[in-house]
């Protein structure tokens, strides 16, 4: 498994800081840290990991390295799905031809500014099996979003969403659940149809909430907001890995599937993005037999979420304590990378 995390660069006042290029340049291990779509966004990519301890160490290391480099640029590294406060050049694209072309083709989506997600890759080398698993993942996407929501604030006000990133990303034509495809060839045809019709620039620009990675032999689950802390990221990865394992088993046992209608999945995703979906027990019943050595860690992770709430819940508590200002931003940065001293 591997995890990609996206982050914002924010000044002490919460304004976006378009310094991603200089941060990447100053960061050690920059092969795993790169600029994202907006010039105030970074993405980190872990190594391929075999267990949760290895994944946790790599996530912590990358956050620390990126946060230290961000500090040299006068910015905080902040893990939140949307910029919570106003200020700064929210339309500042990273200076790459691909991004300029995306902005030209999809101006409405680009106008929302940079949003940040957490993407989990799970190795499934057999593409036919991966395509079958992808179809079975569809009804689980809302519950995966439900416990990873982490973007309640935009432009210094509470949006009423737990994931404001979710409705913002719907402006991208392919930010949708995958379809029901009978084979990898059908999946590939659907991807090519998006490219041919102009709803995506290329296969890498097809942003299904879960997809067959265009680069790796993996299923890539993209539904989650970026996670406020490493513990949330590790929990998400562990759940996705066990869920994919369970769905592979279903495919191989030829269990019958009744496809869930798109409308039902869309409604459940909206409910999850508003922070109102509660299906943890159903999810655990499905994945418990496939957690193996991760069983205790995953149950402890959900117990922590019940005590402390999601990232969105924790952000709202910080907001209630500090309001929209420097203290709020500093505490978000501390939650993102506790070991890096706040400036």
GROMACS .gro file of C-alpha atoms in nm:
model
  343
    1UNK     CA    1   0.000   0.000   0.000
    2UNK     CA    2   0.098   0.361  -0.042
    3UNK     CA    3  -0.053   0.696   0.050
    4UNK     CA    4  -0.051   1.034  -0.122
    5UNK     CA    5  -0.136   1.332   0.098
    6UNK     CA    6  -0.209   1.685  -0.022
    7UNK     CA    7  -0.144   1.993   0.195
    8UNK     CA    8  -0.192   2.368   0.192
    9UNK     CA    9   0.077   2.627   0.257
   10UNK     CA   10  -0.074   2.897   0.478
   11UNK     CA   11   0.069   3.211   0.630
   12UNK     CA   12   0.023   3.286   1.002
   13UNK     CA   13  -0.290   3.485   0.910
   14UNK     CA   14  -0.434   3.192   0.715
   15UNK     CA   15  -0.371   3.341   0.369
   16UNK     CA   16  -0.250   3.094   0.108
   17UNK     CA   17   0.123   3.121   0.035
   18UNK     CA   18   0.219   3.030  -0.326
   19UNK     CA   19   0.561   2.892  -0.229
   20UNK     CA   20   0.532   2.524  -0.324
   21UNK     CA   21   0.824   2.532  -0.567
   22UNK     CA   22   1.064   2.680  -0.314
   23UNK     CA   23   0.941   2.442  -0.044
   24UNK     CA   24   1.006   2.141  -0.268
   25UNK     CA   25   1.348   2.277  -0.356
   26UNK     CA   26   1.441   2.314   0.012
   27UNK     CA   27   1.289   1.986   0.128
   28UNK     CA   28   1.506   1.680   0.186
   29UNK     CA   29   1.376   1.379  -0.003
   30UNK     CA   30   1.204   1.595  -0.262
   31UNK     CA   31   1.147   1.292  -0.486
   32UNK     CA   32   0.855   1.217  -0.253
   33UNK     CA   33   0.736   1.578  -0.226
   34UNK     CA   34   0.611   1.778  -0.522
   35UNK     CA   35   0.400   2.085  -0.605
   36UNK     CA   36   0.033   2.030  -0.676
   37UNK     CA   37  -0.224   2.208  -0.895
   38UNK     CA   38  -0.216   2.536  -0.708
   39UNK     CA   39   0.111   2.706  -0.620
   40UNK     CA   40   0.021   2.688  -0.250
   41UNK     CA   41  -0.030   2.310  -0.250
   42UNK     CA   42   0.208   2.022  -0.189
   43UNK     CA   43   0.167   1.648  -0.236
   44UNK     CA   44   0.370   1.384  -0.053
   45UNK     CA   45   0.391   1.020  -0.163
   46UNK     CA   46   0.501   0.742   0.069
   47UNK     CA   47   0.709   0.448  -0.034
   48UNK     CA   48   0.534   0.117  -0.095
   49UNK     CA   49   0.464  -0.006   0.258
   50UNK     CA   50   0.389  -0.355   0.390
   51UNK     CA   51   0.255  -0.272   0.737
   52UNK     CA   52   0.104   0.014   0.932
   53UNK     CA   53   0.415   0.091   1.137
   54UNK     CA   54   0.617   0.140   0.818
   55UNK     CA   55   0.343   0.357   0.671
   56UNK     CA   56   0.316   0.566   0.988
   57UNK     CA   57   0.690   0.631   0.997
   58UNK     CA   58   0.697   0.742   0.634
   59UNK     CA   59   0.396   0.970   0.673
   60UNK     CA   60   0.547   1.134   0.982
   61UNK     CA   61   0.885   1.177   0.813
   62UNK     CA   62   0.735   1.337   0.503
   63UNK     CA   63   0.515   1.574   0.704
   64UNK     CA   64   0.812   1.682   0.913
   65UNK     CA   65   1.038   1.741   0.614
   66UNK     CA   66   0.767   1.936   0.428
   67UNK     CA   67   0.674   2.140   0.737
   68UNK     CA   68   1.035   2.237   0.805
   69UNK     CA   69   1.083   2.348   0.445
   70UNK     CA   70   0.753   2.537   0.457
   71UNK     CA   71   0.875   2.721   0.766
   72UNK     CA   72   1.179   2.842   0.573
   73UNK     CA   73   0.934   2.997   0.326
   74UNK     CA   74   0.738   3.166   0.604
   75UNK     CA   75   0.446   2.926   0.581
   76UNK     CA   76   0.275   2.653   0.777
   77UNK     CA   77   0.206   2.308   0.633
   78UNK     CA   78  -0.165   2.250   0.700
   79UNK     CA   79  -0.367   1.934   0.640
   80UNK     CA   80  -0.718   2.051   0.560
   81UNK     CA   81  -0.940   1.983   0.262
   82UNK     CA   82  -1.005   2.352   0.182
   83UNK     CA   83  -0.839   2.682   0.271
   84UNK     CA   84  -1.027   2.779   0.590
   85UNK     CA   85  -0.958   3.152   0.592
   86UNK     CA   86  -0.959   3.427   0.333
   87UNK     CA   87  -0.654   3.592   0.181
   88UNK     CA   88  -0.374   3.528  -0.062
   89UNK     CA   89  -0.378   3.444  -0.434
   90UNK     CA   90  -0.622   3.151  -0.434
   91UNK     CA   91  -0.607   3.146  -0.818
   92UNK     CA   92  -0.227   3.103  -0.830
   93UNK     CA   93  -0.159   2.801  -1.050
   94UNK     CA   94   0.163   2.604  -1.039
   95UNK     CA   95   0.355   2.708  -1.348
   96UNK     CA   96   0.329   2.391  -1.556
   97UNK     CA   97   0.179   2.349  -1.901
   98UNK     CA   98  -0.048   2.066  -1.785
   99UNK     CA   99  -0.198   2.279  -1.510
  100UNK     CA  100  -0.246   2.579  -1.739
  101UNK     CA  101  -0.433   2.358  -1.984
  102UNK     CA  102  -0.652   2.212  -1.707
  103UNK     CA  103  -0.739   2.565  -1.594
  104UNK     CA  104  -0.826   2.663  -1.950
  105UNK     CA  105  -1.053   2.360  -1.998
  106UNK     CA  106  -1.214   2.359  -1.654
  107UNK     CA  107  -1.236   2.720  -1.532
  108UNK     CA  108  -1.532   2.658  -1.300
  109UNK     CA  109  -1.348   2.382  -1.115
  110UNK     CA  110  -1.030   2.587  -1.098
  111UNK     CA  111  -1.218   2.886  -0.957
  112UNK     CA  112  -1.282   2.686  -0.639
  113UNK     CA  113  -0.910   2.706  -0.563
  114UNK     CA  114  -0.698   2.423  -0.430
  115UNK     CA  115  -0.861   2.143  -0.234
  116UNK     CA  116  -0.668   1.861  -0.071
  117UNK     CA  117  -0.736   1.488  -0.059
  118UNK     CA  118  -0.580   1.171   0.074
  119UNK     CA  119  -0.533   0.896  -0.184
  120UNK     CA  120  -0.468   0.536  -0.081
  121UNK     CA  121  -0.316   0.287  -0.327
  122UNK     CA  122  -0.364  -0.085  -0.269
  123UNK     CA  123  -0.174  -0.328  -0.487
  124UNK     CA  124  -0.394  -0.551  -0.706
  125UNK     CA  125  -0.171  -0.669  -0.995
  126UNK     CA  126  -0.453  -0.851  -1.181
  127UNK     CA  127  -0.642  -0.572  -1.363
  128UNK     CA  128  -0.948  -0.787  -1.428
  129UNK     CA  129  -0.976  -0.859  -1.057
  130UNK     CA  130  -0.910  -0.492  -0.979
  131UNK     CA  131  -1.190  -0.382  -1.213
  132UNK     CA  132  -1.433  -0.622  -1.046
  133UNK     CA  133  -1.332  -0.496  -0.701
  134UNK     CA  134  -1.381  -0.137  -0.815
  135UNK     CA  135  -1.746  -0.206  -0.896
  136UNK     CA  136  -1.796  -0.358  -0.551
  137UNK     CA  137  -1.629  -0.055  -0.385
  138UNK     CA  138  -1.901   0.181  -0.506
  139UNK     CA  139  -2.147   0.148  -0.214
  140UNK     CA  140  -1.861   0.172   0.041
  141UNK     CA  141  -1.736   0.511  -0.079
  142UNK     CA  142  -1.977   0.716   0.137
  143UNK     CA  143  -1.870   0.546   0.461
  144UNK     CA  144  -1.504   0.596   0.368
  145UNK     CA  145  -1.574   0.967   0.325
  146UNK     CA  146  -1.779   0.981   0.645
  147UNK     CA  147  -1.486   0.924   0.881
  148UNK     CA  148  -1.231   1.130   0.683
  149UNK     CA  149  -1.421   1.460   0.645
  150UNK     CA  150  -1.186   1.750   0.726
  151UNK     CA  151  -1.289   2.076   0.557
  152UNK     CA  152  -1.574   2.258   0.733
  153UNK     CA  153  -1.446   2.615   0.677
  154UNK     CA  154  -1.391   2.825   0.365
  155UNK     CA  155  -1.312   3.196   0.350
  156UNK     CA  156  -1.352   3.237   0.727
  157UNK     CA  157  -1.700   3.095   0.759
  158UNK     CA  158  -1.851   2.761   0.849
  159UNK     CA  159  -1.991   2.613   0.528
  160UNK     CA  160  -2.227   2.374   0.705
  161UNK     CA  161  -2.044   2.086   0.539
  162UNK     CA  162  -1.803   1.855   0.717
  163UNK     CA  163  -1.630   1.818   0.379
  164UNK     CA  164  -1.665   2.140   0.177
  165UNK     CA  165  -1.405   1.983  -0.053
  166UNK     CA  166  -1.663   1.729  -0.171
  167UNK     CA  167  -1.914   1.971  -0.332
  168UNK     CA  168  -1.626   2.185  -0.462
  169UNK     CA  169  -1.470   1.888  -0.639
  170UNK     CA  170  -1.801   1.802  -0.807
  171UNK     CA  171  -1.721   2.084  -1.050
  172UNK     CA  172  -1.473   1.844  -1.209
  173UNK     CA  173  -1.680   1.634  -1.453
  174UNK     CA  174  -1.518   1.304  -1.353
  175UNK     CA  175  -1.520   1.351  -0.974
  176UNK     CA  176  -1.781   1.077  -0.947
  177UNK     CA  177  -1.802   0.718  -0.824
  178UNK     CA  178  -1.674   0.461  -1.073
  179UNK     CA  179  -1.935   0.294  -1.289
  180UNK     CA  180  -2.039  -0.069  -1.308
  181UNK     CA  181  -1.799  -0.221  -1.560
  182UNK     CA  182  -1.782  -0.589  -1.645
  183UNK     CA  183  -1.411  -0.595  -1.726
  184UNK     CA  184  -1.089  -0.396  -1.729
  185UNK     CA  185  -1.143  -0.341  -2.101
  186UNK     CA  186  -1.481  -0.177  -2.027
  187UNK     CA  187  -1.317   0.037  -1.761
  188UNK     CA  188  -1.047   0.148  -2.005
  189UNK     CA  189  -1.313   0.225  -2.265
  190UNK     CA  190  -1.500   0.445  -2.018
  191UNK     CA  191  -1.180   0.633  -1.934
  192UNK     CA  192  -1.108   0.686  -2.303
  193UNK     CA  193  -1.464   0.808  -2.358
  194UNK     CA  194  -1.403   1.082  -2.102
  195UNK     CA  195  -1.082   1.183  -2.280
  196UNK     CA  196  -1.248   1.177  -2.622
  197UNK     CA  197  -1.546   1.381  -2.503
  198UNK     CA  198  -1.329   1.644  -2.335
  199UNK     CA  199  -1.446   1.578  -1.981
  200UNK     CA  200  -1.088   1.475  -1.896
  201UNK     CA  201  -0.757   1.581  -2.044
  202UNK     CA  202  -0.602   1.234  -2.034
  203UNK     CA  203  -0.638   0.913  -1.828
  204UNK     CA  204  -0.454   1.070  -1.533
  205UNK     CA  205  -0.715   1.348  -1.537
  206UNK     CA  206  -1.007   1.108  -1.483
  207UNK     CA  207  -1.074   1.174  -1.114
  208UNK     CA  208  -1.307   0.890  -1.016
  209UNK     CA  209  -1.351   0.859  -0.639
  210UNK     CA  210  -1.188   0.519  -0.679
  211UNK     CA  211  -1.004   0.415  -0.993
  212UNK     CA  212  -0.745   0.187  -1.144
  213UNK     CA  213  -0.428   0.389  -1.112
  214UNK     CA  214  -0.300   0.508  -1.451
  215UNK     CA  215   0.059   0.466  -1.321
  216UNK     CA  216   0.070   0.170  -1.084
  217UNK     CA  217  -0.084  -0.180  -1.053
  218UNK     CA  218  -0.314  -0.052  -0.780
  219UNK     CA  219  -0.665   0.046  -0.691
  220UNK     CA  220  -0.652   0.412  -0.590
  221UNK     CA  221  -0.920   0.533  -0.348
  222UNK     CA  222  -0.952   0.912  -0.373
  223UNK     CA  223  -1.274   0.993  -0.188
  224UNK     CA  224  -1.122   1.120   0.139
  225UNK     CA  225  -1.031   1.471   0.244
  226UNK     CA  226  -0.668   1.501   0.342
  227UNK     CA  227  -0.647   1.384   0.702
  228UNK     CA  228  -0.576   1.629   0.983
  229UNK     CA  229  -0.326   1.401   1.155
  230UNK     CA  230  -0.120   1.094   1.071
  231UNK     CA  231  -0.334   0.868   1.288
  232UNK     CA  232  -0.636   0.941   1.067
  233UNK     CA  233  -0.434   0.873   0.751
  234UNK     CA  234  -0.309   0.540   0.884
  235UNK     CA  235  -0.660   0.438   0.989
  236UNK     CA  236  -0.796   0.523   0.644
  237UNK     CA  237  -0.523   0.322   0.471
  238UNK     CA  238  -0.577   0.021   0.697
  239UNK     CA  239  -0.952   0.024   0.636
  240UNK     CA  240  -0.912   0.055   0.260
  241UNK     CA  241  -0.660  -0.230   0.247
  242UNK     CA  242  -0.888  -0.463   0.443
  243UNK     CA  243  -1.192  -0.361   0.241
  244UNK     CA  244  -1.014  -0.427  -0.089
  245UNK     CA  245  -0.901  -0.767   0.043
  246UNK     CA  246  -1.257  -0.854   0.142
  247UNK     CA  247  -1.397  -0.748  -0.193
  248UNK     CA  248  -1.131  -0.949  -0.377
  249UNK     CA  249  -1.248  -1.250  -0.177
  250UNK     CA  250  -1.608  -1.178  -0.278
  251UNK     CA  251  -1.508  -1.169  -0.645
  252UNK     CA  252  -1.310  -1.490  -0.623
  253UNK     CA  253  -1.599  -1.666  -0.446
  254UNK     CA  254  -1.828  -1.533  -0.720
  255UNK     CA  255  -2.065  -1.376  -0.472
  256UNK     CA  256  -2.362  -1.222  -0.647
  257UNK     CA  257  -2.364  -0.843  -0.666
  258UNK     CA  258  -2.667  -0.619  -0.705
  259UNK     CA  259  -2.525  -0.285  -0.825
  260UNK     CA  260  -2.624   0.009  -0.608
  261UNK     CA  261  -2.794   0.283  -0.816
  262UNK     CA  262  -2.589   0.595  -0.883
  263UNK     CA  263  -2.857   0.812  -0.721
  264UNK     CA  264  -2.836   0.621  -0.393
  265UNK     CA  265  -2.456   0.645  -0.384
  266UNK     CA  266  -2.469   1.016  -0.465
  267UNK     CA  267  -2.722   1.080  -0.189
  268UNK     CA  268  -2.514   0.886   0.063
  269UNK     CA  269  -2.199   1.073  -0.039
  270UNK     CA  270  -2.374   1.405   0.020
  271UNK     CA  271  -2.497   1.285   0.359
  272UNK     CA  272  -2.142   1.177   0.446
  273UNK     CA  273  -1.998   1.510   0.330
  274UNK     CA  274  -2.244   1.689   0.560
  275UNK     CA  275  -2.121   1.477   0.851
  276UNK     CA  276  -2.447   1.287   0.894
  277UNK     CA  277  -2.367   0.932   0.780
  278UNK     CA  278  -2.313   0.669   1.049
  279UNK     CA  279  -2.224   0.324   0.911
  280UNK     CA  280  -1.913   0.236   1.112
  281UNK     CA  281  -2.057  -0.091   1.248
  282UNK     CA  282  -2.148  -0.209   0.898
  283UNK     CA  283  -1.798  -0.129   0.774
  284UNK     CA  284  -1.628  -0.308   1.064
  285UNK     CA  285  -1.847  -0.614   1.015
  286UNK     CA  286  -1.724  -0.632   0.657
  287UNK     CA  287  -1.352  -0.573   0.716
  288UNK     CA  288  -1.288  -0.742   1.053
  289UNK     CA  289  -1.209  -1.084   0.899
  290UNK     CA  290  -0.949  -0.920   0.673
  291UNK     CA  291  -0.771  -0.691   0.918
  292UNK     CA  292  -0.534  -0.956   1.054
  293UNK     CA  293  -0.260  -0.790   1.259
  294UNK     CA  294  -0.429  -0.451   1.208
  295UNK     CA  295  -0.747  -0.548   1.395
  296UNK     CA  296  -0.663  -0.390   1.731
  297UNK     CA  297  -0.520  -0.075   1.571
  298UNK     CA  298  -0.827  -0.019   1.354
  299UNK     CA  299  -1.072  -0.071   1.640
  300UNK     CA  300  -0.865   0.164   1.856
  301UNK     CA  301  -0.869   0.417   1.573
  302UNK     CA  302  -1.247   0.414   1.550
  303UNK     CA  303  -1.273   0.436   1.929
  304UNK     CA  304  -1.055   0.750   1.912
  305UNK     CA  305  -1.282   0.897   1.643
  306UNK     CA  306  -1.584   0.833   1.865
  307UNK     CA  307  -1.411   1.019   2.149
  308UNK     CA  308  -1.249   1.303   1.955
  309UNK     CA  309  -1.456   1.328   1.637
  310UNK     CA  310  -1.352   1.357   1.276
  311UNK     CA  311  -1.105   1.614   1.149
  312UNK     CA  312  -1.402   1.842   1.079
  313UNK     CA  313  -1.525   1.804   1.438
  314UNK     CA  314  -1.180   1.886   1.574
  315UNK     CA  315  -1.150   2.190   1.346
  316UNK     CA  316  -1.483   2.322   1.471
  317UNK     CA  317  -1.370   2.286   1.833
  318UNK     CA  318  -1.054   2.483   1.754
  319UNK     CA  319  -1.265   2.747   1.580
  320UNK     CA  320  -1.495   2.775   1.881
  321UNK     CA  321  -1.190   2.823   2.104
  322UNK     CA  322  -0.990   3.065   1.888
  323UNK     CA  323  -1.211   3.206   1.613
  324UNK     CA  324  -1.077   3.290   1.268
  325UNK     CA  325  -0.722   3.397   1.328
  326UNK     CA  326  -0.358   3.315   1.387
  327UNK     CA  327  -0.417   3.083   1.684
  328UNK     CA  328  -0.656   2.870   1.480
  329UNK     CA  329  -0.406   2.839   1.194
  330UNK     CA  330  -0.118   2.761   1.429
  331UNK     CA  331  -0.314   2.482   1.598
  332UNK     CA  332  -0.407   2.329   1.263
  333UNK     CA  333  -0.038   2.328   1.173
  334UNK     CA  334   0.049   2.168   1.508
  335UNK     CA  335  -0.212   1.897   1.451
  336UNK     CA  336  -0.068   1.837   1.103
  337UNK     CA  337   0.291   1.795   1.228
  338UNK     CA  338   0.309   1.802   1.609
  339UNK     CA  339   0.688   1.752   1.624
  340UNK     CA  340   0.761   2.072   1.430
  341UNK     CA  341   0.766   2.372   1.660
  342UNK     CA  342   0.513   2.637   1.564
  343UNK     CA  343   0.656   2.969   1.452
   0.00000   0.00000   0.00000
